[in-house]
Short mmCIF file of C-alpha atoms and ligand atoms in Angstrom, two decimals:
data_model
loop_
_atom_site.label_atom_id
_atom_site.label_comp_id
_atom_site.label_asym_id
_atom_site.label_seq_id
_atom_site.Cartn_x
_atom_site.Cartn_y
_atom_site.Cartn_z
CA UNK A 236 2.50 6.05 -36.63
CA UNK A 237 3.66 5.60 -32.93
CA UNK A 238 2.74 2.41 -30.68
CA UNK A 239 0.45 3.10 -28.29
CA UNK A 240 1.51 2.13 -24.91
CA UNK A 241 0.33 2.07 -21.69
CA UNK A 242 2.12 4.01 -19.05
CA UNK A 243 1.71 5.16 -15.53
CA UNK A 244 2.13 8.86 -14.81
CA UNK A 245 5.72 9.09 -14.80
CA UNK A 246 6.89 10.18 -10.93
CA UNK A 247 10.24 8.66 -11.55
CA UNK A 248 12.89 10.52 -9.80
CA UNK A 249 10.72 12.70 -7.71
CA UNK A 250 11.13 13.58 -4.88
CA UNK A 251 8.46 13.13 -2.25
CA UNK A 252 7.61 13.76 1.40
CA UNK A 253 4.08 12.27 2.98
CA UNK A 254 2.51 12.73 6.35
CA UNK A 255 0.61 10.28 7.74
CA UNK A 256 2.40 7.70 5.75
CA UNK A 257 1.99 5.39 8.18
CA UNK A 258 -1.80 4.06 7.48
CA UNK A 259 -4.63 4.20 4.89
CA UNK A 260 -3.99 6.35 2.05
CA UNK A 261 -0.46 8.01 3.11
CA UNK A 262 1.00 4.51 3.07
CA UNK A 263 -0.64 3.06 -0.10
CA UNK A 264 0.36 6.40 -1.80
CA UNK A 265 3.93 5.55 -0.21
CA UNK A 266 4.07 2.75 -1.76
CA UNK A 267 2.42 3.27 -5.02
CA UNK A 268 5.00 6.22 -5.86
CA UNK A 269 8.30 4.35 -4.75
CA UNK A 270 7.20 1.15 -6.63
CA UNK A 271 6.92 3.98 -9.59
CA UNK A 272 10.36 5.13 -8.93
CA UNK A 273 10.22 8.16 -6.82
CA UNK A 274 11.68 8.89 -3.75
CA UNK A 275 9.53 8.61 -0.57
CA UNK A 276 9.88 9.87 3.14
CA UNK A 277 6.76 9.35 5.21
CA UNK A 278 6.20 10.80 8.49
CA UNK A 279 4.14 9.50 11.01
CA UNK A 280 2.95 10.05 14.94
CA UNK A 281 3.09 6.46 14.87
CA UNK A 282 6.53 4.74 14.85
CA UNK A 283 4.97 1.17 14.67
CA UNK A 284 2.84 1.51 11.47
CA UNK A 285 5.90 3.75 9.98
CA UNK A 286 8.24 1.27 10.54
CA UNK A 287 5.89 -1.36 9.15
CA UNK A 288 5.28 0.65 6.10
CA UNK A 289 9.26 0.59 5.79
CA UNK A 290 9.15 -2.48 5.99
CA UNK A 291 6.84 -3.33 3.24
CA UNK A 292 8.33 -0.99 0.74
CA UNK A 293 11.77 -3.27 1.30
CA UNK A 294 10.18 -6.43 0.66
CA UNK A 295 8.87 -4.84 -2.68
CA UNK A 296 11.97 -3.53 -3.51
CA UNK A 297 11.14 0.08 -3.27
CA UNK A 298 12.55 1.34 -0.06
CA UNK A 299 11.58 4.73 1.78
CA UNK A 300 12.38 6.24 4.76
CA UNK A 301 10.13 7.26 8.16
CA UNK A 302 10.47 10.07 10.59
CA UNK A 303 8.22 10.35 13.38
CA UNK A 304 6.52 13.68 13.38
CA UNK A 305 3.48 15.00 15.51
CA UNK A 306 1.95 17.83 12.83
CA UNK A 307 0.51 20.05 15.52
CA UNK A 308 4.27 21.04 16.60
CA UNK A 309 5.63 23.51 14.28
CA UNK A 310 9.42 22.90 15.41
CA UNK A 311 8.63 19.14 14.65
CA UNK A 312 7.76 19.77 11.42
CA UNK A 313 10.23 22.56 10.59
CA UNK A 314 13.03 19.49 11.91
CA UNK A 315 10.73 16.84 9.38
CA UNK A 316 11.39 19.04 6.48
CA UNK A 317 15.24 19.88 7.37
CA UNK A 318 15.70 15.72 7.68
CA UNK A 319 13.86 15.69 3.90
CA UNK A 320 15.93 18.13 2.35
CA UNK A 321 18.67 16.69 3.83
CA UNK A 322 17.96 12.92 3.16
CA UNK A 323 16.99 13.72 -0.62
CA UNK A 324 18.44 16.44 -1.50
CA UNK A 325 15.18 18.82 -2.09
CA UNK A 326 11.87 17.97 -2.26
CA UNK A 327 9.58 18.06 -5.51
CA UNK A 328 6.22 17.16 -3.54
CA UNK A 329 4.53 16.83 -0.52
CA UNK A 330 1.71 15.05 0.38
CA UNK A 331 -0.32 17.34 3.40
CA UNK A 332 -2.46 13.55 4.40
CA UNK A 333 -1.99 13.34 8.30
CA UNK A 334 -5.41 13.84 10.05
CA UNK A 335 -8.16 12.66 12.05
CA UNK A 336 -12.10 12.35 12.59
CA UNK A 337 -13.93 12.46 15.45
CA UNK A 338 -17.15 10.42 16.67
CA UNK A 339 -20.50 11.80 15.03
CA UNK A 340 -22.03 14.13 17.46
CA UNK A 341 -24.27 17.10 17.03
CA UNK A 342 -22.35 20.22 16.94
CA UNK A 343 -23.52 21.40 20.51
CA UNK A 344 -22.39 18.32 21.56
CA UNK A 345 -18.60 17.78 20.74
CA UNK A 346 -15.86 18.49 23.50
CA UNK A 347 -13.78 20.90 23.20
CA UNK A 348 -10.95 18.30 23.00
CA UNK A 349 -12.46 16.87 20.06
CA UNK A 350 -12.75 20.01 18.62
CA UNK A 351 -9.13 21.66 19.23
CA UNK A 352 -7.88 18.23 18.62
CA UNK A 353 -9.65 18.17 15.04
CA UNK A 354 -8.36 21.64 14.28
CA UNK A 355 -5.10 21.03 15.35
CA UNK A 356 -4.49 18.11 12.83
CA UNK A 357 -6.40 18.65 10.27
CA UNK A 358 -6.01 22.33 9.74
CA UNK A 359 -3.14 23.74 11.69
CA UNK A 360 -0.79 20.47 11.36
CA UNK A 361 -1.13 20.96 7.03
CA UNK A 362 -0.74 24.99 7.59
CA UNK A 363 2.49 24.06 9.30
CA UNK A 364 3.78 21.44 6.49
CA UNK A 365 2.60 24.14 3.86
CA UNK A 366 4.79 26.77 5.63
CA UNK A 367 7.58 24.46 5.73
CA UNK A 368 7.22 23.17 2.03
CA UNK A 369 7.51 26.38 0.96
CA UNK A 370 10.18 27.18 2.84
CA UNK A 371 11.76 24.78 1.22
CA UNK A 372 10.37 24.66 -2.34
CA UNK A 373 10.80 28.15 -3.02
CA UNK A 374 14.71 28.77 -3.37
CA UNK A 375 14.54 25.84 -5.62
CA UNK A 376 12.43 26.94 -8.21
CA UNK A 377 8.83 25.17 -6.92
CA UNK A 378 7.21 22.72 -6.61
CA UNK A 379 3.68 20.17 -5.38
CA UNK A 380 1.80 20.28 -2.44
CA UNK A 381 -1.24 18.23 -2.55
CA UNK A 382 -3.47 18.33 1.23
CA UNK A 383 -5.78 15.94 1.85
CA UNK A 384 -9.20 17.70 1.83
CA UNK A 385 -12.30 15.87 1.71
CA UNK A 386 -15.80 16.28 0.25
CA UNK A 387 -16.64 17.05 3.71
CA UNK A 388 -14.74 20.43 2.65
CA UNK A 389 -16.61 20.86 -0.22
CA UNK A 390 -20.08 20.52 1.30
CA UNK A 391 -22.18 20.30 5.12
CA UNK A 392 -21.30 16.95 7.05
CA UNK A 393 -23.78 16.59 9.36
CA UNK A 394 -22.26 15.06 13.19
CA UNK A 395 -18.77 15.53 11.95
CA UNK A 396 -19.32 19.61 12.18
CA UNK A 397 -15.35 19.91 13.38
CA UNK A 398 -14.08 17.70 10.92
CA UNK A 399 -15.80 19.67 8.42
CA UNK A 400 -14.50 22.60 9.67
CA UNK A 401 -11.37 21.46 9.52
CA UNK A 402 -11.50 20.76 5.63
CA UNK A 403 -13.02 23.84 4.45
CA UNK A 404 -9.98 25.26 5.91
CA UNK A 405 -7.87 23.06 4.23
CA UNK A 406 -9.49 23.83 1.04
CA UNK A 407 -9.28 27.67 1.71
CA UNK A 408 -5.32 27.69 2.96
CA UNK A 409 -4.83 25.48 -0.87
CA UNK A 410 -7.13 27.62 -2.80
CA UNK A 411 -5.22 30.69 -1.11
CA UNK A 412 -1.77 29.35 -1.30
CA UNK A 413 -2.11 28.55 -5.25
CA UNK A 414 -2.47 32.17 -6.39
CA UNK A 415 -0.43 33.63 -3.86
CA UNK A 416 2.75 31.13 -4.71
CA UNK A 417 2.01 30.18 -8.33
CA UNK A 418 4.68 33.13 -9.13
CA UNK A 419 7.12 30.82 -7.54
CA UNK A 420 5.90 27.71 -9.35
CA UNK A 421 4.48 26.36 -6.15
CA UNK A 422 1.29 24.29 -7.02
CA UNK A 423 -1.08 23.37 -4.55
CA UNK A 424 -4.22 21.38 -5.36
CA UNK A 425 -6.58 19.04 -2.87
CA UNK A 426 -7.95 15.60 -2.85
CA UNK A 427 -11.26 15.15 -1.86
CA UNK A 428 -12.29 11.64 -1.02
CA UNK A 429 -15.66 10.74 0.09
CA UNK A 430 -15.63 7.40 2.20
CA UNK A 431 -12.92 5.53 1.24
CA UNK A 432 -11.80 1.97 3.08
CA UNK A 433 -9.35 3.20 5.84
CA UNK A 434 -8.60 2.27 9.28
CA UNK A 435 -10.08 5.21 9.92
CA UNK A 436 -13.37 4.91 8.79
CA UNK A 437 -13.02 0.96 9.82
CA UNK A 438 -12.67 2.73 13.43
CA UNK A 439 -15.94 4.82 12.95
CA UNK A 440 -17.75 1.79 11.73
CA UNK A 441 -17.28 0.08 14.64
CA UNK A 442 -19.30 2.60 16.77
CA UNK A 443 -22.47 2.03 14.39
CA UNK A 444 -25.18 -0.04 14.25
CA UNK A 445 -25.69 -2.26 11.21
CA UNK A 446 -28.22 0.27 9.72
CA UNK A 447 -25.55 3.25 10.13
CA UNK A 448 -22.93 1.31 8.52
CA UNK A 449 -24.89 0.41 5.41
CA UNK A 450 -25.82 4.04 5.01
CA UNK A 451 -22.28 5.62 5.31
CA UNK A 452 -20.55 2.57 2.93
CA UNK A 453 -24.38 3.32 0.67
CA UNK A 454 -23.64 7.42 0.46
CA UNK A 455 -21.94 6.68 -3.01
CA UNK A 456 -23.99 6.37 -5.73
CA UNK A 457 -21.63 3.34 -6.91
CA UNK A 458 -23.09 2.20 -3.26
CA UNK A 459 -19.25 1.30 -1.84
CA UNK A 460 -16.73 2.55 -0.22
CA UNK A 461 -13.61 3.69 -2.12
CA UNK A 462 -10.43 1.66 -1.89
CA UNK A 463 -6.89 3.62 -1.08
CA UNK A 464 -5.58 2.41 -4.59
CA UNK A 465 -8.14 4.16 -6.36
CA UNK A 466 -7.15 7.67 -4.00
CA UNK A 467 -3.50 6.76 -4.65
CA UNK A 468 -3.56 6.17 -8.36
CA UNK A 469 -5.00 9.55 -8.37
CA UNK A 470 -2.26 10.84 -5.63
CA UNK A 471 0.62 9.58 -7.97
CA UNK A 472 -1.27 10.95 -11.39
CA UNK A 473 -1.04 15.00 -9.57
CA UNK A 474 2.56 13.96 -8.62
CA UNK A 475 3.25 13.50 -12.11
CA UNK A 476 4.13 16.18 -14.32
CA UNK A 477 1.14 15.64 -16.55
CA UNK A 478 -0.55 17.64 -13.62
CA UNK A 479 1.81 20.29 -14.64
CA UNK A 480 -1.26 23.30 -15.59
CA UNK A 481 -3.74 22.13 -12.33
CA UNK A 482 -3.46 24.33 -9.67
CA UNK A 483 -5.84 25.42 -6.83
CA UNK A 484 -7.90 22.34 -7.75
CA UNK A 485 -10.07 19.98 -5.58
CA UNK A 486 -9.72 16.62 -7.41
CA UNK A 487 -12.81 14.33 -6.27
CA UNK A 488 -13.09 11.04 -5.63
CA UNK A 489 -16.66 9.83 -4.37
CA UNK A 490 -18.18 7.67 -6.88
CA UNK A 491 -20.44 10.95 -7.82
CA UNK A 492 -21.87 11.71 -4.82
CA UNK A 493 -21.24 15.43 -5.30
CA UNK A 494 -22.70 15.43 -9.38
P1 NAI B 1176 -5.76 6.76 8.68
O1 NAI B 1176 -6.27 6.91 10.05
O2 NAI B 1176 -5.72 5.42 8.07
O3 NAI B 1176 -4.30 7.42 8.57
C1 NAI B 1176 -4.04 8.69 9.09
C2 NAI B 1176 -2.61 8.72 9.60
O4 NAI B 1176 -2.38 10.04 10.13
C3 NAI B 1176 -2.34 7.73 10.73
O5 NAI B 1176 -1.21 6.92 10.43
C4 NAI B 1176 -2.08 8.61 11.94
O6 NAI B 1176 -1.13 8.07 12.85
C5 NAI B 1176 -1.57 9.88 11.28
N1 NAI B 1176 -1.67 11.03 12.18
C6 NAI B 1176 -2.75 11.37 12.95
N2 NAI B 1176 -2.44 12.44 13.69
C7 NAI B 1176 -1.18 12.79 13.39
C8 NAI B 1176 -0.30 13.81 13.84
N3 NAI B 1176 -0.69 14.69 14.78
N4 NAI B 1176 0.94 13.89 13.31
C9 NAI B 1176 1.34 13.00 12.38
N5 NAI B 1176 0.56 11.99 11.93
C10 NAI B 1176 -0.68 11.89 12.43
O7 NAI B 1176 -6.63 7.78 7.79
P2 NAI B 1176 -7.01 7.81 6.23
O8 NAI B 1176 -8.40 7.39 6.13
O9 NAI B 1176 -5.96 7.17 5.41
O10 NAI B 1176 -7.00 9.39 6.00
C11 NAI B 1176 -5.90 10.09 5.45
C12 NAI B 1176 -6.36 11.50 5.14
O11 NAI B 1176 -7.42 11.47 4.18
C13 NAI B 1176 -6.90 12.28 6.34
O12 NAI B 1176 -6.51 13.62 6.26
C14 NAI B 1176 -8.40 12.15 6.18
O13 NAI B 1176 -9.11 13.19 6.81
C15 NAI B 1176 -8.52 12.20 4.67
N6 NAI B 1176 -9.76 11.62 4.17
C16 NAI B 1176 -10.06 10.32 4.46
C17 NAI B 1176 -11.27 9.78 4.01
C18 NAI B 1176 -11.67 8.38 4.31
O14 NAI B 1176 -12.85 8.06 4.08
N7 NAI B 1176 -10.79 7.51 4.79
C19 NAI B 1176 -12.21 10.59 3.22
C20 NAI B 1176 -11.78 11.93 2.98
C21 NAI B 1176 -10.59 12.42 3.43
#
């Protein structure tokens, strides 16, 4: 009889690109994977957080590389995944994370800069990276995207109407993308977080009252907020080949607030 041991998903090796690397769960999943053995490139609008990111991998011993990227410019991201290719030598996954939310306002009530900027990021920006991945991935027998959805594309968000926009159409560009490229062993599954500790939803907490706060951190049935190693773990575990047979998938992490 074998020994049973206890092993993370094995992402050794792999080779990895993530946007929005530079904060929340792009930079824990950063540094999750390369202290796992794989090899990481995040990409960032911000060259601050990236390079502090960088910096932290080093000190653990796992280093990665940044590149500054804004997602909304398709020859940014077309030059992003020529520096990848170039820098590792291919690229086994990507990690579709950079976005945004906007302030909770009715839906006749948002700007139309919050609105195009929503879009922009959170829908065009991954449309770009998944043109470019498999651009990439193709000629070299496949590969892993994984976009950052939300349960806000699974289901109605009320006062975040863009932002939940924006995630329905990330789920329908993976859910699309997985049957049309699974003939070129392309996968493409979603993670779909509910609240999870982030300086982004830090950001939105700030605007609330004490009331507001409790409700949004309460809208788990565990009654918290989730933590970016508990979206990361699962982040590394689709990285992994024991994903190998998920595909077009929206993997859900909210404590059950969808059951
Ligand atoms: P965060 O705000 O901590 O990190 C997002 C990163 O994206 C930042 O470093 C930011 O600079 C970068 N970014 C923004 N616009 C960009 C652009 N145009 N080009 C390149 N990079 C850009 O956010 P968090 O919370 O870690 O979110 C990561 C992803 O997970 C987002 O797509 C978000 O919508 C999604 N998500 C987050 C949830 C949460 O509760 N935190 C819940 C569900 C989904």
């Amino acid at each position: 009889m074998s020994a049973v041991t206890e092993v993370a998903a094995n992402v050794t090796g792999k080779k990895v690109l993530i946007t929005g690397g530079a904060s929340g769960i792009g930079a824990a999943s950063a540094l999750l994977l390369a202290s796992r053995g794989a090899k990481v490139i995040i990409a960032d609008l911000s060259d601050e957080h990236g390079q502090q990111v960088v910096s932290q991998a080093e000190q653990a011993g796992n280093p990665i590389l940044f590149k500054k990227v804004d997602v909304t410019s398709g020859d940014e991201v077309r030059a992003l995944f020529a520096y990848a290719m170039q820098e590792l030598g291919g690229l086994d996954v990507v990690v579709n994370n950079a976005g945004v939310d906007h302030l909770p306002k009715a839906l006749h009530e948002l700007s139309d800069d919050d609105f195009d900027r929503t879009i922009n990021i959170n829908l065009k920006g991954v449309w770009h990276c998944m043109r470019a991945a498999i651009a990439c991935m193709a000629p070299s027998g496949g590969g892993h995207v994984i976009n950052l959805a939300s349960v806000a594309g699974l289901r109605s968000s009320p006062g975040l109407s863009a932002y939940c926009a924006s995630k329905h159409g990330v789920m329908g560009l993976t859910k699309t993308a997985a049957l049309e490229y699974a003939k070129a062993n392309i996968r493409f599954n979603a993670v779909c977080p509910s609240f999870i500790d982030t300086p982004m939803v830090r950001n939105t907490m700030e605007t609330m009252d004490e009331a507001s706060q409790k409700k949004l951190t309460h809208a788990s049935p565990l009654r918290r907020l989730g933590t970016v190693e508990e979206v990361s773990a699962a982040i590394a575990w689709l990285a992994s080949d024991e994903s190998s047979f998920v595909n077009g998938h929206a993997f859900t992490l909210d404590g059950g607030m969808l059951a």
